[in-house]
């Protein structure tokens, strides 16, 4: 289930907002420039489906989104318990960082938490299958796919070099672990 918990950035223990309704999550995130929506595809490809099949299943959504954002490419990222190097990759993702372009992800299978640090608040967004999130360029955030990840996402890029992080050096991510 999709979920949003919002915390004061000096109080990781108690959320000041807890939402599970996707429309209310989208409304809460919109003022900070984050796009959150549900895509209801008539077909959900199998977790192991070839990349071309996954992209084809979501092509109408991708074409519209890429037209709106000027993004130039989309690919499929699969991460599971068998993924080599996940522990190292997870450490990178768990460090607060920004990007020079919007970070756009659509969850085909599984789940992950995008945690954003904006204007004295920490927004922990649990994305699940069917969720699209777009974190605006320059927004400090981190991502947690869990110790035992299991997700398939579509990644949408404008920059042909793909995912490029600019680390902030803050330790805030260590103070706000994603909730299982």
Short mmCIF file of C-alpha atoms in Angstrom, two decimals:
data_model
loop_
_atom_site.label_atom_id
_atom_site.label_comp_id
_atom_site.label_asym_id
_atom_site.label_seq_id
_atom_site.Cartn_x
_atom_site.Cartn_y
_atom_site.Cartn_z
CA UNK A 1 0.00 0.00 0.00
CA UNK A 2 1.26 3.48 -0.89
CA UNK A 3 2.00 5.62 2.12
CA UNK A 4 3.25 9.06 3.10
CA UNK A 5 4.66 9.93 6.50
CA UNK A 6 5.80 13.51 7.09
CA UNK A 7 8.10 14.42 9.97
CA UNK A 8 9.65 17.60 11.33
CA UNK A 9 13.30 17.23 10.33
CA UNK A 10 14.35 17.37 14.00
CA UNK A 11 11.89 14.67 15.15
CA UNK A 12 12.24 11.32 13.38
CA UNK A 13 10.11 9.43 15.89
CA UNK A 14 6.65 10.89 15.35
CA UNK A 15 5.01 11.62 12.00
CA UNK A 16 2.98 14.82 11.88
CA UNK A 17 1.10 13.51 8.83
CA UNK A 18 0.26 9.90 7.89
CA UNK A 19 -1.63 9.22 4.65
CA UNK A 20 -2.46 6.10 2.64
CA UNK A 21 -4.93 7.46 0.08
CA UNK A 22 -3.05 8.09 -3.21
CA UNK A 23 -5.09 11.22 -4.03
CA UNK A 24 -4.34 12.73 -0.61
CA UNK A 25 -0.65 11.78 -0.95
CA UNK A 26 -0.53 13.57 -4.31
CA UNK A 27 -2.21 16.66 -2.81
CA UNK A 28 0.25 16.78 0.08
CA UNK A 29 3.29 16.43 -2.20
CA UNK A 30 2.17 18.86 -4.93
CA UNK A 31 3.07 22.06 -3.00
CA UNK A 32 6.71 20.92 -2.83
CA UNK A 33 6.74 20.16 -6.56
CA UNK A 34 6.60 16.38 -6.29
CA UNK A 35 4.39 14.57 -8.79
CA UNK A 36 2.71 11.45 -7.41
CA UNK A 37 0.07 9.49 -9.28
CA UNK A 38 -1.32 6.03 -9.91
CA UNK A 39 -1.19 4.44 -13.36
CA UNK A 40 -3.87 1.84 -14.02
CA UNK A 41 -2.55 -0.18 -16.91
CA UNK A 42 -4.88 -2.84 -18.29
CA UNK A 43 -1.90 -5.22 -18.28
CA UNK A 44 0.86 -5.68 -15.72
CA UNK A 45 3.79 -7.55 -17.23
CA UNK A 46 5.32 -10.45 -15.36
CA UNK A 47 8.23 -9.53 -13.07
CA UNK A 48 10.65 -11.31 -15.42
CA UNK A 49 9.15 -9.96 -18.67
CA UNK A 50 11.66 -8.64 -21.22
CA UNK A 51 12.37 -4.90 -21.04
CA UNK A 52 10.65 -4.27 -24.39
CA UNK A 53 7.44 -5.92 -23.14
CA UNK A 54 7.43 -3.85 -19.94
CA UNK A 55 8.02 -0.62 -21.84
CA UNK A 56 5.30 -1.52 -24.37
CA UNK A 57 2.76 -2.16 -21.61
CA UNK A 58 3.24 1.38 -20.31
CA UNK A 59 3.96 3.11 -23.64
CA UNK A 60 0.85 5.38 -23.63
CA UNK A 61 1.76 6.68 -20.16
CA UNK A 62 5.44 7.01 -21.03
CA UNK A 63 4.76 8.89 -24.27
CA UNK A 64 2.54 11.38 -22.47
CA UNK A 65 4.96 11.80 -19.55
CA UNK A 66 8.03 12.12 -21.75
CA UNK A 67 6.23 14.65 -23.93
CA UNK A 68 5.35 16.73 -20.87
CA UNK A 69 8.81 16.60 -19.32
CA UNK A 70 11.04 16.51 -22.39
CA UNK A 71 12.60 13.26 -21.16
CA UNK A 72 14.48 11.36 -23.80
CA UNK A 73 14.72 7.78 -22.58
CA UNK A 74 13.16 5.15 -20.37
CA UNK A 75 14.49 1.84 -19.15
CA UNK A 76 13.61 -0.95 -16.74
CA UNK A 77 15.46 -1.49 -13.46
CA UNK A 78 15.01 -4.86 -11.72
CA UNK A 79 16.35 -5.33 -8.22
CA UNK A 80 15.81 -8.45 -6.17
CA UNK A 81 17.46 -10.45 -3.42
CA UNK A 82 19.80 -11.97 -6.03
CA UNK A 83 20.99 -8.60 -7.38
CA UNK A 84 24.77 -8.46 -7.23
CA UNK A 85 26.14 -5.34 -5.54
CA UNK A 86 22.85 -4.27 -3.97
CA UNK A 87 24.39 -3.59 -0.54
CA UNK A 88 26.91 -1.18 -2.09
CA UNK A 89 24.29 0.46 -4.32
CA UNK A 90 21.92 0.80 -1.38
CA UNK A 91 24.57 2.70 0.60
CA UNK A 92 24.80 5.21 -2.28
CA UNK A 93 21.03 5.60 -2.51
CA UNK A 94 20.71 6.01 1.28
CA UNK A 95 22.93 9.11 1.29
CA UNK A 96 21.09 12.39 0.84
CA UNK A 97 21.65 13.69 -2.68
CA UNK A 98 20.17 15.81 -5.44
CA UNK A 99 20.05 15.51 -9.22
CA UNK A 100 20.30 18.00 -12.06
CA UNK A 101 17.07 16.62 -13.53
CA UNK A 102 13.83 15.27 -12.11
CA UNK A 103 14.14 11.72 -10.76
CA UNK A 104 11.17 9.91 -12.26
CA UNK A 105 10.24 6.36 -11.30
CA UNK A 106 7.24 4.17 -11.93
CA UNK A 107 6.87 1.00 -9.83
CA UNK A 108 5.81 -1.99 -11.93
CA UNK A 109 6.35 -4.48 -9.09
CA UNK A 110 7.40 -4.26 -5.46
CA UNK A 111 8.04 -1.16 -3.43
CA UNK A 112 10.60 1.38 -2.27
CA UNK A 113 10.75 4.56 -0.21
CA UNK A 114 11.71 7.95 -1.59
CA UNK A 115 12.53 10.18 1.36
CA UNK A 116 12.69 13.92 0.68
CA UNK A 117 14.08 16.70 2.87
CA UNK A 118 12.26 19.95 2.08
CA UNK A 119 11.70 23.13 4.12
CA UNK A 120 12.32 21.61 7.54
CA UNK A 121 10.30 18.48 6.86
CA UNK A 122 11.09 14.91 5.88
CA UNK A 123 8.59 13.26 3.51
CA UNK A 124 8.82 9.46 3.46
CA UNK A 125 6.91 8.30 0.39
CA UNK A 126 6.34 4.52 0.15
CA UNK A 127 5.82 3.78 -3.54
CA UNK A 128 4.23 0.48 -4.53
CA UNK A 129 3.24 -1.19 -7.80
CA UNK A 130 1.27 1.30 -9.90
CA UNK A 131 2.83 4.44 -8.36
CA UNK A 132 4.66 7.14 -10.30
CA UNK A 133 6.84 9.62 -8.44
CA UNK A 134 8.78 12.53 -9.87
CA UNK A 135 11.21 14.22 -7.49
CA UNK A 136 12.12 17.69 -8.81
CA UNK A 137 15.69 18.49 -9.82
CA UNK A 138 17.64 19.92 -6.89
CA UNK A 139 15.42 18.37 -4.19
CA UNK A 140 17.47 16.70 -1.43
CA UNK A 141 16.36 13.10 -1.04
CA UNK A 142 17.42 9.48 -0.64
CA UNK A 143 15.95 6.12 -1.60
CA UNK A 144 15.57 2.85 0.26
CA UNK A 145 14.61 -0.36 -1.52
CA UNK A 146 15.21 -2.35 1.68
CA UNK A 147 17.82 -4.83 2.82
CA UNK A 148 16.09 -7.54 0.78
CA UNK A 149 14.84 -5.60 -2.23
CA UNK A 150 12.22 -6.79 -4.68
CA UNK A 151 11.14 -4.16 -7.18
CA UNK A 152 10.89 -3.46 -10.87
CA UNK A 153 10.74 0.19 -11.93
CA UNK A 154 10.63 2.24 -15.07
CA UNK A 155 13.23 4.99 -15.00
CA UNK A 156 12.73 8.05 -17.16
CA UNK A 157 15.72 10.27 -18.03
CA UNK A 158 16.38 13.53 -19.83
CA UNK A 159 20.16 13.32 -19.48
CA UNK A 160 21.57 10.54 -21.67
CA UNK A 161 24.10 9.75 -18.93
CA UNK A 162 21.26 8.61 -16.63
CA UNK A 163 21.38 8.66 -12.82
CA UNK A 164 23.91 11.22 -11.57
CA UNK A 165 23.89 12.08 -7.86
CA UNK A 166 25.25 15.16 -6.15
CA UNK A 167 25.72 14.21 -2.49
CA UNK A 168 24.89 16.86 0.13
CA UNK A 169 27.17 15.49 2.87
CA UNK A 170 24.30 15.61 5.37
CA UNK A 171 23.77 12.74 7.83
CA UNK A 172 20.00 13.26 7.94
CA UNK A 173 19.27 10.00 6.12
CA UNK A 174 20.83 8.04 8.98
CA UNK A 175 18.41 9.75 11.39
CA UNK A 176 15.33 8.90 9.30
CA UNK A 177 15.50 5.23 8.31
CA UNK A 178 12.71 4.09 6.00
CA UNK A 179 10.03 2.08 7.73
CA UNK A 180 9.64 -1.54 6.70
#
